[in-house]
CSV table of C-alpha atoms in Angstrom, one decimal:
chain,number,residue,atom,x,y,z
E,1124,UNK,CA,-5.0,-5.2,-8.5
E,1125,UNK,CA,-2.3,-5.0,-5.9
E,1126,UNK,CA,-1.3,-1.5,-5.0
E,1127,UNK,CA,2.1,-0.4,-3.7
E,1128,UNK,CA,3.2,-2.7,-1.0
E,1129,UNK,CA,5.4,-1.5,1.9
E,1130,UNK,CA,6.9,-3.4,4.8
E,1131,UNK,CA,7.1,-3.3,7.7
E,1132,UNK,CA,4.0,-1.2,8.5
E,1133,UNK,CA,5.4,-0.4,11.9
E,1134,UNK,CA,9.0,-0.5,13.2
E,1135,UNK,CA,10.3,0.4,16.6
E,1136,UNK,CA,14.0,0.4,17.1
E,1137,UNK,CA,16.7,1.8,19.2
E,1138,UNK,CA,19.0,4.6,18.3
E,1139,UNK,CA,22.0,3.3,16.4
E,1140,UNK,CA,20.3,0.3,14.9
E,1141,UNK,CA,20.0,-0.2,11.2
E,1142,UNK,CA,16.5,0.1,9.7
E,1143,UNK,CA,15.5,-1.2,6.3
E,1144,UNK,CA,12.2,-0.3,4.7
E,1145,UNK,CA,10.9,-2.2,1.7
E,1146,UNK,CA,8.7,-1.3,-1.2
E,1147,UNK,CA,7.1,-3.2,-4.1
E,1148,UNK,CA,5.7,-0.8,-6.7
E,1149,UNK,CA,2.7,-1.4,-8.8
E,1150,UNK,CA,3.6,-3.9,-11.6
E,1151,UNK,CA,4.4,-2.0,-14.8
E,1152,UNK,CA,5.2,1.3,-13.1
E,1153,UNK,CA,8.6,2.6,-13.8
E,1154,UNK,CA,9.0,5.5,-11.5
E,1155,UNK,CA,9.4,5.0,-7.7
E,1156,UNK,CA,9.4,7.6,-5.0
E,1157,UNK,CA,10.3,7.6,-1.3
E,1158,UNK,CA,8.7,10.3,0.9
E,1159,UNK,CA,8.9,11.0,4.5
E,1160,UNK,CA,6.1,12.6,6.5
E,1161,UNK,CA,6.5,14.3,9.9
E,1162,UNK,CA,4.3,16.9,11.7
E,1163,UNK,CA,7.1,19.4,11.5
E,1164,UNK,CA,8.2,19.1,7.9
E,1165,UNK,CA,5.1,17.6,6.2
E,1166,UNK,CA,5.6,15.5,3.2
E,1167,UNK,CA,9.2,15.5,1.9
E,1168,UNK,CA,10.5,13.8,-1.2
E,1169,UNK,CA,13.6,11.8,-0.3
E,1170,UNK,CA,14.6,10.2,-3.6
E,1171,UNK,CA,13.0,9.0,-6.8
E,1172,UNK,CA,14.0,6.4,-9.4
E,1173,UNK,CA,13.1,6.2,-13.0
E,1174,UNK,CA,13.6,2.8,-14.7
E,1175,UNK,CA,15.5,1.7,-11.5
E,1176,UNK,CA,18.0,4.6,-11.8
E,1177,UNK,CA,18.1,7.2,-9.0
E,1178,UNK,CA,17.3,10.5,-10.7
E,1179,UNK,CA,17.1,12.9,-7.7
E,1180,UNK,CA,18.4,12.1,-4.2
E,1181,UNK,CA,18.7,15.7,-3.1
E,1182,UNK,CA,16.1,15.1,-0.5
E,1183,UNK,CA,18.0,12.4,1.3
E,1184,UNK,CA,18.9,14.0,4.7
E,1185,UNK,CA,22.4,12.7,5.1
E,1186,UNK,CA,24.8,9.9,4.5
E,1187,UNK,CA,23.0,7.7,7.0
E,1188,UNK,CA,20.2,7.3,4.4
E,1189,UNK,CA,20.6,5.2,1.3
E,1190,UNK,CA,18.1,3.8,-1.2
E,1191,UNK,CA,18.4,1.1,-3.8
E,1192,UNK,CA,16.3,-0.3,-6.5
E,1193,UNK,CA,17.9,-3.5,-7.7
E,1194,UNK,CA,15.0,-4.3,-10.1
E,1195,UNK,CA,11.7,-3.0,-11.3
E,1196,UNK,CA,9.7,-4.6,-8.5
E,1197,UNK,CA,11.7,-3.9,-5.4
E,1198,UNK,CA,13.2,-1.0,-3.6
E,1199,UNK,CA,14.7,-0.4,-0.2
E,1200,UNK,CA,15.4,2.6,2.0
E,1201,UNK,CA,18.0,2.0,4.6
E,1202,UNK,CA,18.9,4.2,7.6
E,1203,UNK,CA,22.2,3.3,9.3
E,1204,UNK,CA,22.6,4.3,12.1
E,1205,UNK,CA,19.1,5.4,13.0
E,1206,UNK,CA,18.5,8.4,15.2
E,1207,UNK,CA,15.3,9.6,17.1
E,1208,UNK,CA,14.9,12.4,14.6
E,1209,UNK,CA,14.4,9.8,11.9
E,1210,UNK,CA,11.0,8.9,13.5
E,1211,UNK,CA,8.4,9.5,10.8
E,1212,UNK,CA,6.1,7.8,8.4
E,1213,UNK,CA,7.9,6.7,5.2
E,1214,UNK,CA,5.8,6.4,2.1
E,1215,UNK,CA,6.7,4.7,-1.1
E,1216,UNK,CA,4.9,5.6,-4.2
E,1217,UNK,CA,5.0,4.6,-7.9
E,1218,UNK,CA,3.7,5.9,-11.2
E,1219,UNK,CA,4.1,5.5,-14.9
E,1220,UNK,CA,6.6,7.8,-16.5
E,1221,UNK,CA,6.1,9.8,-19.6
E,1222,UNK,CA,5.2,8.4,-23.0
E,1223,UNK,CA,3.4,5.3,-21.9
E,1224,UNK,CA,-0.2,6.5,-22.4
E,1225,UNK,CA,-0.7,6.9,-18.7
E,1226,UNK,CA,-2.3,9.4,-16.4
E,1227,UNK,CA,0.8,9.9,-14.4
E,1228,UNK,CA,-0.6,10.1,-10.9
E,1229,UNK,CA,1.3,8.8,-7.9
E,1230,UNK,CA,0.0,5.7,-6.1
E,1231,UNK,CA,1.1,5.5,-2.5
E,1232,UNK,CA,1.7,2.6,-0.3
E,1233,UNK,CA,0.2,2.5,3.2
E,1234,UNK,CA,3.4,3.8,4.7
E,1235,UNK,CA,6.0,2.5,7.2
E,1236,UNK,CA,5.8,4.1,10.6
E,1237,UNK,CA,9.2,4.3,12.1
E,1238,UNK,CA,9.9,5.0,15.8
E,1239,UNK,CA,13.5,5.4,16.9
E,1240,UNK,CA,13.9,5.4,20.7
V,661,UNK,CA,10.7,26.7,-9.9
V,662,UNK,CA,7.7,24.7,-9.0
V,663,UNK,CA,5.6,25.5,-5.9
V,664,UNK,CA,2.2,24.6,-4.5
V,665,UNK,CA,0.7,26.7,-1.8
V,666,UNK,CA,-2.2,25.6,0.4
V,667,UNK,CA,-2.7,28.7,2.5
V,668,UNK,CA,-5.4,27.1,4.7
V,669,UNK,CA,-3.7,25.0,7.3
V,670,UNK,CA,-6.8,23.9,9.2
V,671,UNK,CA,-10.5,24.3,8.5
V,672,UNK,CA,-13.4,23.2,10.6
V,673,UNK,CA,-17.0,23.1,9.3
V,674,UNK,CA,-20.2,21.7,10.7
V,675,UNK,CA,-21.6,18.7,8.9
V,676,UNK,CA,-23.6,19.5,5.8
V,677,UNK,CA,-21.8,22.8,5.2
V,678,UNK,CA,-20.0,23.3,1.9
V,679,UNK,CA,-16.2,23.9,2.1
V,680,UNK,CA,-13.6,25.0,-0.4
V,681,UNK,CA,-10.0,24.1,-0.1
V,682,UNK,CA,-7.7,26.4,-1.9
V,683,UNK,CA,-4.6,25.5,-4.0
V,684,UNK,CA,-2.4,27.9,-5.8
V,685,UNK,CA,0.5,26.7,-7.9
V,686,UNK,CA,3.6,28.2,-9.6
V,687,UNK,CA,5.3,26.8,-12.7
V,688,UNK,CA,6.8,28.0,-15.9
V,689,UNK,CA,6.0,24.8,-17.7
V,690,UNK,CA,3.3,25.0,-20.4
V,691,UNK,CA,2.3,21.4,-19.8
V,692,UNK,CA,1.8,20.2,-16.2
V,693,UNK,CA,-0.7,18.2,-14.1
V,694,UNK,CA,-2.5,19.0,-11.0
V,695,UNK,CA,-3.7,16.5,-8.4
V,696,UNK,CA,-5.6,16.3,-5.1
V,697,UNK,CA,-4.9,13.6,-2.5
V,698,UNK,CA,-6.8,12.8,0.6
V,699,UNK,CA,-5.1,11.5,3.8
V,700,UNK,CA,-7.7,10.3,6.3
V,701,UNK,CA,-6.9,9.6,9.9
V,702,UNK,CA,-5.9,6.1,9.0
V,703,UNK,CA,-2.9,7.6,7.3
V,704,UNK,CA,-2.9,6.4,3.7
V,705,UNK,CA,-2.7,8.8,0.8
V,706,UNK,CA,-5.6,8.4,-1.6
V,707,UNK,CA,-5.6,9.8,-5.1
V,708,UNK,CA,-8.7,11.9,-5.8
V,709,UNK,CA,-8.3,13.7,-9.1
V,710,UNK,CA,-5.8,14.7,-11.9
V,711,UNK,CA,-6.2,17.6,-14.3
V,712,UNK,CA,-4.0,18.4,-17.3
V,713,UNK,CA,-2.9,22.0,-17.9
V,714,UNK,CA,-4.6,22.0,-21.2
V,715,UNK,CA,-8.0,21.0,-19.8
V,716,UNK,CA,-9.7,23.7,-17.8
V,717,UNK,CA,-13.0,22.0,-17.6
V,718,UNK,CA,-14.3,21.8,-14.1
V,719,UNK,CA,-15.1,18.4,-12.8
V,720,UNK,CA,-17.8,17.1,-10.4
V,721,UNK,CA,-17.8,13.7,-8.8
V,722,UNK,CA,-20.6,13.3,-6.4
V,723,UNK,CA,-20.2,15.8,-3.6
V,724,UNK,CA,-16.7,16.7,-4.8
V,725,UNK,CA,-16.0,19.4,-7.4
V,726,UNK,CA,-12.8,21.0,-8.7
V,727,UNK,CA,-12.3,24.4,-10.2
V,728,UNK,CA,-9.2,24.8,-12.3
V,729,UNK,CA,-8.4,28.3,-13.4
V,730,UNK,CA,-5.1,28.9,-15.3
V,731,UNK,CA,-5.6,32.7,-15.2
V,732,UNK,CA,-5.2,32.6,-11.4
V,733,UNK,CA,-3.0,29.5,-11.2
V,734,UNK,CA,-5.5,27.9,-8.9
V,735,UNK,CA,-7.0,24.4,-8.6
V,736,UNK,CA,-9.6,24.6,-5.8
V,737,UNK,CA,-11.5,21.7,-4.3
V,738,UNK,CA,-15.1,22.0,-3.0
V,739,UNK,CA,-16.9,19.5,-0.9
V,740,UNK,CA,-20.6,20.0,-0.9
V,741,UNK,CA,-22.8,19.0,2.1
V,742,UNK,CA,-19.7,17.9,4.0
V,743,UNK,CA,-19.8,14.7,6.1
V,744,UNK,CA,-17.8,13.5,9.0
V,745,UNK,CA,-16.0,11.0,6.8
V,746,UNK,CA,-14.6,13.9,4.8
V,747,UNK,CA,-12.4,14.8,7.8
V,748,UNK,CA,-8.9,14.3,6.6
V,749,UNK,CA,-5.8,16.2,5.4
V,750,UNK,CA,-6.0,17.1,1.7
V,751,UNK,CA,-2.9,17.7,-0.4
V,752,UNK,CA,-2.7,19.5,-3.7
V,753,UNK,CA,0.2,18.6,-5.9
V,754,UNK,CA,1.7,19.8,-9.2
V,755,UNK,CA,3.2,17.3,-11.6
V,756,UNK,CA,5.6,17.6,-14.5
V,757,UNK,CA,7.0,15.0,-16.8
V,758,UNK,CA,10.4,15.8,-18.1
V,759,UNK,CA,12.3,13.1,-19.9
V,760,UNK,CA,13.8,11.9,-16.6
V,761,UNK,CA,10.5,10.8,-15.3
V,762,UNK,CA,7.6,12.2,-13.3
V,763,UNK,CA,8.2,14.9,-10.7
V,764,UNK,CA,5.7,15.9,-8.1
V,765,UNK,CA,5.5,18.9,-5.9
V,766,UNK,CA,3.1,18.8,-2.9
V,767,UNK,CA,1.5,21.5,-0.9
V,768,UNK,CA,1.7,21.4,2.9
V,769,UNK,CA,-1.9,20.2,3.2
V,770,UNK,CA,-5.1,21.4,4.6
V,771,UNK,CA,-6.5,19.6,7.6
V,772,UNK,CA,-10.3,19.5,7.4
V,773,UNK,CA,-12.4,18.7,10.4
V,774,UNK,CA,-16.1,18.1,9.9
V,775,UNK,CA,-18.0,18.4,13.1
V,776,UNK,CA,-21.1,16.3,13.5
């Protein structure tokens, strides 16, 4: 079975450029999460969606960050304009939400490593 | 409020030694879930185990075992006869499932180095 698929795996860009990270959750999962991991801050939750609706975006650092989930099989995380401090590994994860006879664990993608010069 | 504490930032052991990774959680929920994830040097996050709050049975899977104690709000992870391949960062997480969907709270991770 395909897991959570993220693209690109690596992205190097210059400060000020727009960055778009993409995620395809596991088919049938209806909760999707975007995390950011850095050495300084560890694993941070940026935003999560339930049934394509953003539930909690309090972790989104600032207005330069935006996330969308236009349908159940696709989500994007956009940074515009990017800054060097945005350099991190961005993980997408999905799970089944309550009431669907599931075990509820998060399944992570392999991450997108972003470097902003 | 929910919180997960992994007090051990880094641990080093010599191969074949046993090692226990500590995890302490805080929640006022009566129903919750606990997880362990492994992040090897390659970077992916791999799910290891999930326990429900109403199931305090300990679990063993090969060289891995987990000790869940509600009385002390702990969910510790023991690796028996450690191997170099066990070198990774291990994350403990607390999950809750309100009507708005799953929520997860991660600890800061414990970096385990197994020395050959």
